[in-house]
């Protein structure tokens, strides 16, 4: 995979999906593997791991132990750029993003991290980030794949 759209910020949904056994996980797993291998420049805010843990245990039915183990292993990836700061300016910017773009606070925060870190593309499974001009948004699932995921989840 080429890094033409990088650096990439991995959204919670991408991280969680890559750590599941769903029929559409490869869409996310290919990016996560490339980030772990250093083939693409991947930015992951540490708080995204807690979001992914919640998604894995709440929606994908993984045990707390399994979700924690998988995400701890992912956290060991040395070629990922781990965003480990939460300065007031980023939090304030994230809340401003949430207010002006009418998105949830976490997405506002991730958008602000993407802006601060010079991310070119946010990888996601929803279209909330398309409201921002500062970076491109790549929704990694097609509508058919998203329908398949919803069927898998019993929705």
CSV table of C-alpha atoms in Angstrom, one decimal:
chain,number,residue,atom,x,y,z
A,1,UNK,CA,0.0,0.0,0.0
A,2,UNK,CA,1.3,3.4,-0.9
A,3,UNK,CA,1.4,6.2,1.7
A,4,UNK,CA,0.2,8.8,-0.8
A,5,UNK,CA,-2.6,9.9,1.6
A,6,UNK,CA,-0.5,9.8,4.7
A,7,UNK,CA,0.0,10.6,7.4
A,8,UNK,CA,-3.2,8.8,8.5
A,9,UNK,CA,-5.1,9.1,11.7
A,10,UNK,CA,-6.8,5.9,12.8
A,11,UNK,CA,-10.3,6.5,14.2
A,12,UNK,CA,-11.7,4.3,17.0
A,13,UNK,CA,-13.9,2.3,14.6
A,14,UNK,CA,-10.9,1.4,12.4
A,15,UNK,CA,-8.8,0.2,15.4
A,16,UNK,CA,-11.7,-1.8,16.8
A,17,UNK,CA,-12.7,-3.4,13.5
A,18,UNK,CA,-9.1,-4.5,12.8
A,19,UNK,CA,-9.2,-6.4,16.1
A,20,UNK,CA,-12.4,-8.4,15.4
A,21,UNK,CA,-13.3,-11.5,13.5
A,22,UNK,CA,-16.0,-9.8,11.4
A,23,UNK,CA,-16.4,-10.6,7.7
A,24,UNK,CA,-15.3,-7.1,6.8
A,25,UNK,CA,-12.3,-6.7,9.1
A,26,UNK,CA,-9.7,-6.8,6.3
A,27,UNK,CA,-10.7,-3.3,5.3
A,28,UNK,CA,-9.3,-2.0,8.6
A,29,UNK,CA,-6.7,-4.7,9.2
A,30,UNK,CA,-4.8,-3.9,6.1
A,31,UNK,CA,-4.2,-0.3,7.3
A,32,UNK,CA,-3.4,-1.3,10.8
A,33,UNK,CA,-0.9,-3.9,9.6
A,34,UNK,CA,0.7,-1.3,7.3
A,35,UNK,CA,0.9,1.2,10.2
A,36,UNK,CA,2.5,-1.4,12.5
A,37,UNK,CA,5.0,-2.4,9.8
A,38,UNK,CA,5.9,1.3,9.2
A,39,UNK,CA,4.7,1.1,5.6
A,40,UNK,CA,2.4,4.0,6.2
A,41,UNK,CA,2.7,6.9,8.6
A,42,UNK,CA,0.0,6.2,11.2
A,43,UNK,CA,-1.1,8.5,14.0
A,44,UNK,CA,-3.1,7.1,16.8
A,45,UNK,CA,-4.1,9.1,19.9
A,46,UNK,CA,-3.8,6.9,23.0
A,47,UNK,CA,-7.4,7.7,24.0
A,48,UNK,CA,-8.6,5.9,20.8
A,49,UNK,CA,-7.5,2.6,22.5
A,50,UNK,CA,-10.0,3.1,25.3
A,51,UNK,CA,-12.7,3.9,22.7
A,52,UNK,CA,-11.7,0.8,20.7
A,53,UNK,CA,-11.9,-1.3,24.0
A,54,UNK,CA,-15.4,0.0,24.6
A,55,UNK,CA,-16.5,-0.9,21.0
A,56,UNK,CA,-14.9,-4.3,21.2
A,57,UNK,CA,-16.6,-5.2,24.5
A,58,UNK,CA,-19.9,-3.5,23.9
A,59,UNK,CA,-20.6,-4.2,20.2
A,60,UNK,CA,-18.3,-7.0,19.1
A,61,UNK,CA,-18.8,-9.2,22.2
A,62,UNK,CA,-15.2,-9.6,23.2
A,63,UNK,CA,-14.3,-10.1,26.8
A,64,UNK,CA,-12.6,-7.4,28.7
A,65,UNK,CA,-9.6,-9.6,29.0
A,66,UNK,CA,-9.4,-10.3,25.3
A,67,UNK,CA,-10.0,-6.7,24.2
A,68,UNK,CA,-7.3,-5.5,26.7
A,69,UNK,CA,-4.8,-8.1,25.5
A,70,UNK,CA,-5.3,-7.2,21.8
A,71,UNK,CA,-5.1,-3.5,22.3
A,72,UNK,CA,-2.1,-3.8,24.6
A,73,UNK,CA,-0.4,-5.8,21.8
A,74,UNK,CA,-1.3,-3.1,19.3
A,75,UNK,CA,0.0,-0.4,21.7
A,76,UNK,CA,3.5,-2.1,21.5
A,77,UNK,CA,3.8,-1.2,17.8
A,78,UNK,CA,6.9,1.1,17.7
A,79,UNK,CA,6.3,2.4,14.2
A,80,UNK,CA,3.0,4.0,15.0
A,81,UNK,CA,3.1,7.7,16.0
A,82,UNK,CA,1.4,7.5,19.3
A,83,UNK,CA,-0.2,10.9,20.2
A,84,UNK,CA,0.3,11.0,23.9
A,85,UNK,CA,-0.6,14.6,24.7
A,86,UNK,CA,-3.9,16.3,25.7
A,87,UNK,CA,-3.0,20.0,26.0
A,88,UNK,CA,-5.8,22.5,26.8
A,89,UNK,CA,-5.6,24.0,23.2
A,90,UNK,CA,-6.3,20.6,21.6
A,91,UNK,CA,-9.2,19.9,24.1
A,92,UNK,CA,-10.6,23.3,23.5
A,93,UNK,CA,-10.3,22.9,19.7
A,94,UNK,CA,-11.9,19.5,19.9
A,95,UNK,CA,-14.9,20.9,21.8
A,96,UNK,CA,-15.1,23.8,19.3
A,97,UNK,CA,-15.1,21.2,16.5
A,98,UNK,CA,-17.9,19.3,18.2
A,99,UNK,CA,-20.0,22.4,18.6
A,100,UNK,CA,-19.5,23.9,15.1
A,101,UNK,CA,-19.7,20.6,13.2
A,102,UNK,CA,-22.4,19.0,15.4
A,103,UNK,CA,-20.4,15.8,16.0
A,104,UNK,CA,-19.6,14.0,19.3
A,105,UNK,CA,-16.8,15.3,21.5
A,106,UNK,CA,-14.4,12.5,20.8
A,107,UNK,CA,-14.7,13.0,17.0
A,108,UNK,CA,-14.1,16.7,17.6
A,109,UNK,CA,-10.9,15.8,19.6
A,110,UNK,CA,-9.6,13.4,17.0
A,111,UNK,CA,-10.2,16.0,14.3
A,112,UNK,CA,-8.2,18.5,16.3
A,113,UNK,CA,-5.4,16.0,16.8
A,114,UNK,CA,-5.4,15.4,13.0
A,115,UNK,CA,-5.2,19.2,12.4
A,116,UNK,CA,-2.4,19.7,15.0
A,117,UNK,CA,-0.4,16.7,13.7
A,118,UNK,CA,-0.6,17.6,10.0
A,119,UNK,CA,-2.6,14.5,9.2
A,120,UNK,CA,-3.6,14.3,5.5
A,121,UNK,CA,-6.2,11.6,5.9
A,122,UNK,CA,-8.5,10.3,8.7
A,123,UNK,CA,-9.4,6.7,8.3
A,124,UNK,CA,-12.9,6.0,9.7
A,125,UNK,CA,-16.0,3.9,9.3
A,126,UNK,CA,-18.4,6.9,9.4
A,127,UNK,CA,-18.6,10.2,7.5
A,128,UNK,CA,-18.4,12.7,10.4
A,129,UNK,CA,-14.9,13.7,9.5
A,130,UNK,CA,-16.0,14.7,6.0
A,131,UNK,CA,-17.1,18.0,7.5
A,132,UNK,CA,-13.5,19.1,7.8
A,133,UNK,CA,-11.5,20.8,5.1
A,134,UNK,CA,-8.1,20.5,6.9
A,135,UNK,CA,-7.7,16.8,5.9
A,136,UNK,CA,-9.2,14.2,3.7
A,137,UNK,CA,-11.6,11.5,5.1
A,138,UNK,CA,-11.4,7.9,3.9
A,139,UNK,CA,-14.4,5.8,4.9
A,140,UNK,CA,-12.9,2.4,4.7
A,141,UNK,CA,-16.1,0.4,4.3
A,142,UNK,CA,-18.3,0.5,1.2
A,143,UNK,CA,-22.1,0.7,1.8
A,144,UNK,CA,-22.3,-3.1,1.0
A,145,UNK,CA,-19.5,-3.8,3.6
A,146,UNK,CA,-21.2,-1.7,6.1
A,147,UNK,CA,-24.5,-3.6,5.5
A,148,UNK,CA,-22.6,-6.8,5.9
A,149,UNK,CA,-21.1,-5.6,9.2
A,150,UNK,CA,-24.6,-4.5,10.5
A,151,UNK,CA,-26.0,-8.0,9.6
A,152,UNK,CA,-23.1,-9.6,11.5
A,153,UNK,CA,-23.8,-7.4,14.5
A,154,UNK,CA,-27.5,-8.3,14.3
A,155,UNK,CA,-28.7,-4.8,13.4
